[in-house]
PDB file of C-alpha atoms and ligand atoms in Angstrom:
ATOM      1  CA  MET A 577     140.531 357.187 144.874  1.00 64.00           C
ATOM      2  CA  GLU A 578     143.174 357.983 142.269  1.00 73.00           C
ATOM      3  CA  SER A 579     144.727 354.790 140.874  1.00 78.00           C
ATOM      4  CA  GLY A 580     148.462 354.431 141.471  1.00 89.00           C
ATOM      5  CA  MET A 581     148.373 357.014 144.255  1.00 96.00           C
ATOM      6  CA  ASN A 582     150.498 356.285 147.281  1.00 97.00           C
ATOM      7  CA  VAL A 583     151.032 357.990 150.662  1.00 98.00           C
ATOM      8  CA  ARG A 584     154.314 357.600 152.523  1.00 98.00           C
ATOM      9  CA  ILE A 585     156.453 359.305 155.163  1.00 98.00           C
ATOM     10  CA  MET A 586     158.321 362.353 153.854  1.00 98.00           C
ATOM     11  CA  ASN A 587     162.115 362.413 153.918  1.00 98.00           C
ATOM     12  CA  ILE A 588     164.569 365.219 153.234  1.00 98.00           C
ATOM     13  CA  HIS A 589     165.272 363.904 149.713  1.00 98.00           C
ATOM     14  CA  ASP A 590     161.694 364.967 148.880  1.00 98.00           C
ATOM     15  CA  TYR A 591     162.490 368.580 149.768  1.00 98.00           C
ATOM     16  CA  GLN A 592     162.819 370.180 146.300  1.00 98.00           C
ATOM     17  CA  LYS A 593     159.677 368.517 144.948  1.00 98.00           C
ATOM     18  CA  VAL A 594     157.689 369.376 148.085  1.00 98.00           C
ATOM     19  CA  LEU A 595     158.866 372.997 147.930  1.00 98.00           C
ATOM     20  CA  SER A 596     157.751 373.190 144.275  1.00 97.00           C
ATOM     21  CA  LEU A 597     154.357 371.814 145.300  1.00 98.00           C
ATOM     22  CA  TRP A 598     154.000 374.387 148.108  1.00 98.00           C
ATOM     23  CA  LYS A 599     154.941 377.183 145.686  1.00 96.00           C
ATOM     24  CA  SER A 600     152.122 376.078 143.381  1.00 96.00           C
ATOM     25  CA  ILE A 601     149.440 376.295 146.092  1.00 97.00           C
ATOM     26  CA  GLU A 602     147.424 379.512 145.960  1.00 95.00           C
ATOM     27  CA  GLY A 603     147.214 381.258 149.327  1.00 91.00           C
ATOM     28  CA  PHE A 604     150.106 379.351 150.907  1.00 94.00           C
ATOM     29  CA  TYR A 605     152.790 381.168 152.867  1.00 94.00           C
ATOM     30  CA  ILE A 606     156.378 379.922 152.579  1.00 96.00           C
ATOM     31  CA  ARG A 607     158.602 380.927 155.489  1.00 96.00           C
ATOM     32  CA  SER A 608     162.181 381.808 154.634  1.00 96.00           C
ATOM     33  CA  ILE A 609     163.735 379.949 157.593  1.00 97.00           C
ATOM     34  CA  ASP A 610     161.174 377.304 158.603  1.00 97.00           C
ATOM     35  CA  ASP A 611     160.627 376.130 155.012  1.00 97.00           C
ATOM     36  CA  SER A 612     164.293 376.267 153.945  1.00 97.00           C
ATOM     37  CA  PHE A 613     166.253 373.048 153.422  1.00 98.00           C
ATOM     38  CA  GLU A 614     167.923 373.555 156.812  1.00 98.00           C
ATOM     39  CA  GLY A 615     164.617 374.301 158.524  1.00 98.00           C
ATOM     40  CA  MET A 616     162.953 371.262 157.028  1.00 98.00           C
ATOM     41  CA  SER A 617     165.967 369.034 157.826  1.00 98.00           C
ATOM     42  CA  LYS A 618     165.585 370.021 161.487  1.00 98.00           C
ATOM     43  CA  PHE A 619     161.825 369.537 161.451  1.00 98.00           C
ATOM     44  CA  LEU A 620     161.987 366.085 159.826  1.00 98.00           C
ATOM     45  CA  GLU A 621     164.746 365.015 162.218  1.00 98.00           C
ATOM     46  CA  ARG A 622     162.587 365.992 165.207  1.00 98.00           C
ATOM     47  CA  ASN A 623     159.465 364.419 163.680  1.00 98.00           C
ATOM     48  CA  PRO A 624     160.707 361.429 161.715  1.00 98.00           C
ATOM     49  CA  SER A 625     157.412 359.581 161.201  1.00 98.00           C
ATOM     50  CA  THR A 626     154.613 362.184 161.109  1.00 98.00           C
ATOM     51  CA  ASN A 627     155.271 364.103 157.877  1.00 98.00           C
ATOM     52  CA  VAL A 628     153.787 362.644 154.711  1.00 98.00           C
ATOM     53  CA  VAL A 629     153.693 363.047 150.962  1.00 98.00           C
ATOM     54  CA  ALA A 630     151.190 361.734 148.429  1.00 98.00           C
ATOM     55  CA  LEU A 631     152.705 360.463 145.198  1.00 98.00           C
ATOM     56  CA  GLN A 632     151.441 359.724 141.719  1.00 97.00           C
ATOM     57  CA  GLY A 633     154.335 357.786 140.256  1.00 96.00           C
ATOM     58  CA  ASP A 634     157.415 359.912 140.985  1.00 95.00           C
ATOM     59  CA  GLU A 635     155.422 363.109 141.271  1.00 97.00           C
ATOM     60  CA  ILE A 636     154.646 364.563 144.704  1.00 98.00           C
ATOM     61  CA  ILE A 637     151.012 365.717 144.588  1.00 98.00           C
ATOM     62  CA  GLY A 638     150.279 366.303 148.269  1.00 98.00           C
ATOM     63  CA  SER A 639     151.878 366.946 151.640  1.00 98.00           C
ATOM     64  CA  ILE A 640     151.217 367.308 155.351  1.00 98.00           C
ATOM     65  CA  LEU A 641     153.788 368.543 157.831  1.00 98.00           C
ATOM     66  CA  CYS A 642     153.077 367.394 161.375  1.00 98.00           C
ATOM     67  CA  GLY A 643     155.100 368.173 164.475  1.00 98.00           C
ATOM     68  CA  TYR A 644     154.481 366.501 167.835  1.00 98.00           C
ATOM     69  CA  ASP A 645     155.964 368.125 170.942  1.00 98.00           C
ATOM     70  CA  GLY A 646     155.026 365.376 173.402  1.00 98.00           C
ATOM     71  CA  ARG A 647     151.697 366.995 174.293  1.00 97.00           C
ATOM     72  CA  CYS A 648     149.998 368.254 171.139  1.00 98.00           C
ATOM     73  CA  ALA A 649     150.477 367.570 167.441  1.00 98.00           C
ATOM     74  CA  TYR A 650     150.286 370.413 164.904  1.00 98.00           C
ATOM     75  CA  PHE A 651     149.537 370.221 161.190  1.00 98.00           C
ATOM     76  CA  TYR A 652     151.101 372.620 158.673  1.00 98.00           C
ATOM     77  CA  HIS A 653     151.145 372.906 154.877  1.00 98.00           C
ATOM     78  CA  VAL A 654     148.272 370.498 154.250  1.00 98.00           C
ATOM     79  CA  CYS A 655     147.829 370.548 150.479  1.00 98.00           C
ATOM     80  CA  VAL A 656     146.950 368.602 147.368  1.00 98.00           C
ATOM     81  CA  LYS A 657     147.976 369.752 143.894  1.00 98.00           C
ATOM     82  CA  LYS A 658     145.045 371.494 142.248  1.00 97.00           C
ATOM     83  CA  GLU A 659     144.486 368.988 139.430  1.00 97.00           C
ATOM     84  CA  HIS A 660     144.386 366.056 141.897  1.00 98.00           C
ATOM     85  CA  ARG A 661     141.831 367.461 144.354  1.00 98.00           C
ATOM     86  CA  HIS A 662     138.462 365.897 145.310  1.00 98.00           C
ATOM     87  CA  LYS A 663     139.834 362.359 145.092  1.00 97.00           C
ATOM     88  CA  GLN A 664     140.158 361.768 148.830  1.00 98.00           C
ATOM     89  CA  ILE A 665     143.936 362.286 148.725  1.00 98.00           C
ATOM     90  CA  GLY A 666     143.797 364.948 151.451  1.00 98.00           C
ATOM     91  CA  LYS A 667     141.682 362.681 153.633  1.00 98.00           C
ATOM     92  CA  ARG A 668     143.976 359.728 153.030  1.00 98.00           C
ATOM     93  CA  MET A 669     147.049 361.736 154.076  1.00 98.00           C
ATOM     94  CA  VAL A 670     145.238 362.962 157.217  1.00 98.00           C
ATOM     95  CA  ASP A 671     144.279 359.361 158.111  1.00 98.00           C
ATOM     96  CA  PHE A 672     147.885 358.236 157.577  1.00 98.00           C
ATOM     97  CA  VAL A 673     149.244 360.881 159.969  1.00 98.00           C
ATOM     98  CA  ILE A 674     146.501 360.229 162.544  1.00 98.00           C
ATOM     99  CA  GLN A 675     147.423 356.537 162.548  1.00 98.00           C
ATOM    100  CA  GLU A 676     151.071 357.366 163.156  1.00 98.00           C
ATOM    101  CA  LEU A 677     150.217 359.889 165.891  1.00 98.00           C
ATOM    102  CA  GLN A 678     148.143 357.224 167.636  1.00 98.00           C
ATOM    103  CA  ASN A 679     151.109 354.855 167.392  1.00 98.00           C
ATOM    104  CA  ILE A 680     153.327 357.353 169.235  1.00 98.00           C
ATOM    105  CA  GLY A 681     150.710 358.210 171.874  1.00 98.00           C
ATOM    106  CA  ALA A 682     149.622 361.695 170.794  1.00 98.00           C
ATOM    107  CA  THR A 683     146.251 362.780 172.174  1.00 98.00           C
ATOM    108  CA  HIS A 684     145.167 365.696 169.947  1.00 98.00           C
ATOM    109  CA  ILE A 685     145.999 367.771 166.900  1.00 98.00           C
ATOM    110  CA  ASN A 686     145.719 371.526 166.302  1.00 98.00           C
ATOM    111  CA  LEU A 687     145.982 373.473 163.083  1.00 98.00           C
ATOM    112  CA  VAL A 688     145.457 376.982 161.789  1.00 97.00           C
ATOM    113  CA  ALA A 689     143.104 377.620 158.868  1.00 97.00           C
ATOM    114  CA  PHE A 690     142.662 381.168 157.617  1.00 95.00           C
ATOM    115  CA  LYS A 691     139.043 382.268 158.017  1.00 96.00           C
ATOM    116  CA  SER A 692     139.125 383.360 154.362  1.00 95.00           C
ATOM    117  CA  ASN A 693     140.039 379.812 153.208  1.00 96.00           C
ATOM    118  CA  GLU A 694     136.552 378.530 152.491  1.00 97.00           C
ATOM    119  CA  ALA A 695     137.583 375.232 150.855  1.00 96.00           C
ATOM    120  CA  GLY A 696     140.144 374.494 153.577  1.00 97.00           C
ATOM    121  CA  ASN A 697     137.600 375.088 156.338  1.00 98.00           C
ATOM    122  CA  LEU A 698     134.986 372.944 154.582  1.00 98.00           C
ATOM    123  CA  PHE A 699     137.559 370.168 154.287  1.00 98.00           C
ATOM    124  CA  TRP A 700     138.237 370.095 158.062  1.00 98.00           C
ATOM    125  CA  GLN A 701     134.554 370.291 158.882  1.00 98.00           C
ATOM    126  CA  GLU A 702     133.824 367.419 156.486  1.00 98.00           C
ATOM    127  CA  LEU A 703     136.465 365.388 158.357  1.00 98.00           C
ATOM    128  CA  HIS A 704     134.644 366.230 161.661  1.00 98.00           C
ATOM    129  CA  TRP A 705     137.371 368.403 163.130  1.00 98.00           C
ATOM    130  CA  THR A 706     136.136 370.904 165.745  1.00 98.00           C
ATOM    131  CA  LEU A 707     136.283 374.641 165.050  1.00 98.00           C
ATOM    132  CA  LYS A 708     137.462 376.336 168.290  1.00 97.00           C
ATOM    133  CA  GLU A 709     135.558 379.596 168.000  1.00 96.00           C
ATOM    134  CA  GLU A 710     136.323 380.534 171.604  1.00 98.00           C
ATOM    135  CA  LEU A 711     140.078 380.800 170.956  1.00 97.00           C
ATOM    136  CA  ASN A 712     142.333 383.608 169.763  1.00 97.00           C
ATOM    137  CA  LEU A 713     145.640 382.681 168.161  1.00 96.00           C
ATOM    138  CA  TYR A 714     148.671 384.528 169.582  1.00 97.00           C
ATOM    139  CA  GLU A 715     152.114 384.752 168.048  1.00 95.00           C
ATOM    140  CA  TYR A 716     155.440 386.033 169.398  1.00 97.00           C
ATOM    141  CA  ILE A 717     158.218 386.552 166.842  1.00 95.00           C
ATOM    142  CA  LEU A 718     161.634 385.267 167.937  1.00 97.00           C
ATOM    143  CA  ASN A 719     163.419 385.758 164.622  1.00 96.00           C
ATOM    144  CA  PRO A 720     162.212 388.558 162.328  1.00 94.00           C
ATOM    145  CA  ASN A 721     164.262 387.066 159.471  1.00 95.00           C
ATOM    146  CA  ASN A 722     161.744 384.222 159.167  1.00 96.00           C
ATOM    147  CA  ILE A 723     159.915 386.121 156.428  1.00 94.00           C
ATOM    148  CA  ARG A 724     156.535 384.891 155.227  1.00 90.00           C
ATOM    149  CA  LEU A 725     156.078 385.011 151.439  1.00 90.00           C
ATOM    150  CA  LEU A 726     152.546 384.605 150.103  1.00 89.00           C
ATOM    151  CA  ASN A 727     151.982 382.551 146.930  1.00 90.00           C
ATOM    152  CA  THR A 728     149.654 384.287 144.509  1.00 73.00           C
TER     153      THR A 728
HETATM  154  C1  COA B 176     142.038 371.306 151.438  1.00 84.57           C
HETATM  155  C2  COA B 176     142.682 370.283 150.482  1.00 84.57           C
HETATM  156  C3  COA B 176     143.987 369.756 151.105  1.00 84.57           C
HETATM  157  C4  COA B 176     141.700 369.113 150.292  1.00 84.57           C
HETATM  158  O1  COA B 176     142.341 368.106 149.514  1.00 84.57           O
HETATM  159  P1  COA B 176     141.497 367.043 148.658  1.00 84.57           P
HETATM  160  O2  COA B 176     142.392 365.906 148.354  1.00 84.57           O
HETATM  161  O3  COA B 176     140.841 367.722 147.511  1.00 84.57           O
HETATM  162  O4  COA B 176     140.370 366.631 149.715  1.00 84.57           O
HETATM  163  P2  COA B 176     139.546 365.269 149.763  1.00 84.57           P
HETATM  164  O5  COA B 176     139.250 364.828 148.374  1.00 84.57           O
HETATM  165  O6  COA B 176     140.220 364.294 150.656  1.00 84.57           O
HETATM  166  O7  COA B 176     138.208 365.819 150.439  1.00 84.57           O
HETATM  167  C5  COA B 176     137.554 365.188 151.496  1.00 84.57           C
HETATM  168  C6  COA B 176     136.231 365.897 151.700  1.00 84.57           C
HETATM  169  O8  COA B 176     136.432 367.266 152.113  1.00 84.57           O
HETATM  170  C7  COA B 176     135.456 368.111 151.494  1.00 84.57           C
HETATM  171  N1  COA B 176     136.123 369.082 150.616  1.00 84.57           N
HETATM  172  C8  COA B 176     137.368 369.020 150.098  1.00 84.57           C
HETATM  173  N2  COA B 176     137.616 370.088 149.311  1.00 84.57           N
HETATM  174  C9  COA B 176     136.500 370.829 149.336  1.00 84.57           C
HETATM  175  C10 COA B 176     136.117 372.044 148.696  1.00 84.57           C
HETATM  176  N3  COA B 176     136.957 372.703 147.871  1.00 84.57           N
HETATM  177  N4  COA B 176     134.875 372.525 148.929  1.00 84.57           N
HETATM  178  C11 COA B 176     134.003 371.863 149.725  1.00 84.57           C
HETATM  179  N5  COA B 176     134.314 370.701 150.364  1.00 84.57           N
HETATM  180  C12 COA B 176     135.532 370.190 150.159  1.00 84.57           C
HETATM  181  C13 COA B 176     134.569 367.226 150.640  1.00 84.57           C
HETATM  182  O9  COA B 176     133.420 366.901 151.393  1.00 84.57           O
HETATM  183  C14 COA B 176     135.424 366.017 150.413  1.00 84.57           C
HETATM  184  O10 COA B 176     134.695 364.822 150.237  1.00 84.57           O
HETATM  185  P3  COA B 176     133.945 364.535 148.831  1.00 84.57           P
HETATM  186  O11 COA B 176     134.928 364.919 147.734  1.00 84.57           O
HETATM  187  O12 COA B 176     133.652 363.082 148.899  1.00 84.57           O
HETATM  188  O13 COA B 176     132.740 365.411 148.848  1.00 84.57           O
HETATM  189  C15 COA B 176     142.960 370.913 149.076  1.00 84.57           C
HETATM  190  O14 COA B 176     141.772 371.538 148.613  1.00 84.57           O
HETATM  191  C16 COA B 176     144.060 371.954 149.073  1.00 84.57           C
HETATM  192  O15 COA B 176     145.229 371.624 148.918  1.00 84.57           O
HETATM  193  N6  COA B 176     143.710 373.244 149.239  1.00 84.57           N
HETATM  194  C17 COA B 176     144.694 374.334 149.224  1.00 84.57           C
HETATM  195  C18 COA B 176     145.535 374.328 150.485  1.00 84.57           C
HETATM  196  C19 COA B 176     144.661 374.437 151.712  1.00 84.57           C
HETATM  197  O16 COA B 176     143.726 375.225 151.766  1.00 84.57           O
HETATM  198  N7  COA B 176     145.003 373.624 152.720  1.00 84.57           N
HETATM  199  C20 COA B 176     144.296 373.611 153.985  1.00 84.57           C
HETATM  200  C21 COA B 176     144.873 374.651 154.845  1.00 84.57           C
HETATM  201  S1  COA B 176     144.001 374.778 156.369  1.00 84.57           S
END
């Protein structure tokens, strides 16, 4: 465990630092509408207690977005800054969100991991999450302006 590391609920004042973190994560997609200040304001308002950041001092070094729709919870943008990985920060953030989801009565969590993301998939398997090989993921675009930009 990294000394001085802290996990807390994310608020909209964290937005610029969290966006910078996301932009530093290789392989992450940033969506022009969903990940904008307005998009994140809406998301945090709807999900006030299930989004978290990990901090080292004032620096944001990790994040999880989690939305709960009353039936299922979904994780997005699970990340830890490269130089702080392998110190259980990802696991600690996941545990924090799980605790909060249990407090509000959620029963299960889903997330998407790209098949090509070897480290990400190993992480979820290490945490004993179940890979649903029998499922296909479907998407229907409602707003084509919500452009997905890939970090390189
Ligand atoms: C996935 C990610 C969030 C893990 O964060 P982390 O803080 O390094 O993870 P933890 O230290 O909590 O790891 C917990 C366990 O998961 C496993 N694990 C984590 N990263 C791993 C890797 N790169 N390769 C293999 N196993 C890994 C390990 O077993 C680890 O326990 P150990 O270090 O005691 O062996 C981080 O690597 C990351 O931000 N990756 C880029 C973004 C991403 O892929 N997100 C997931 C999208 S689905």
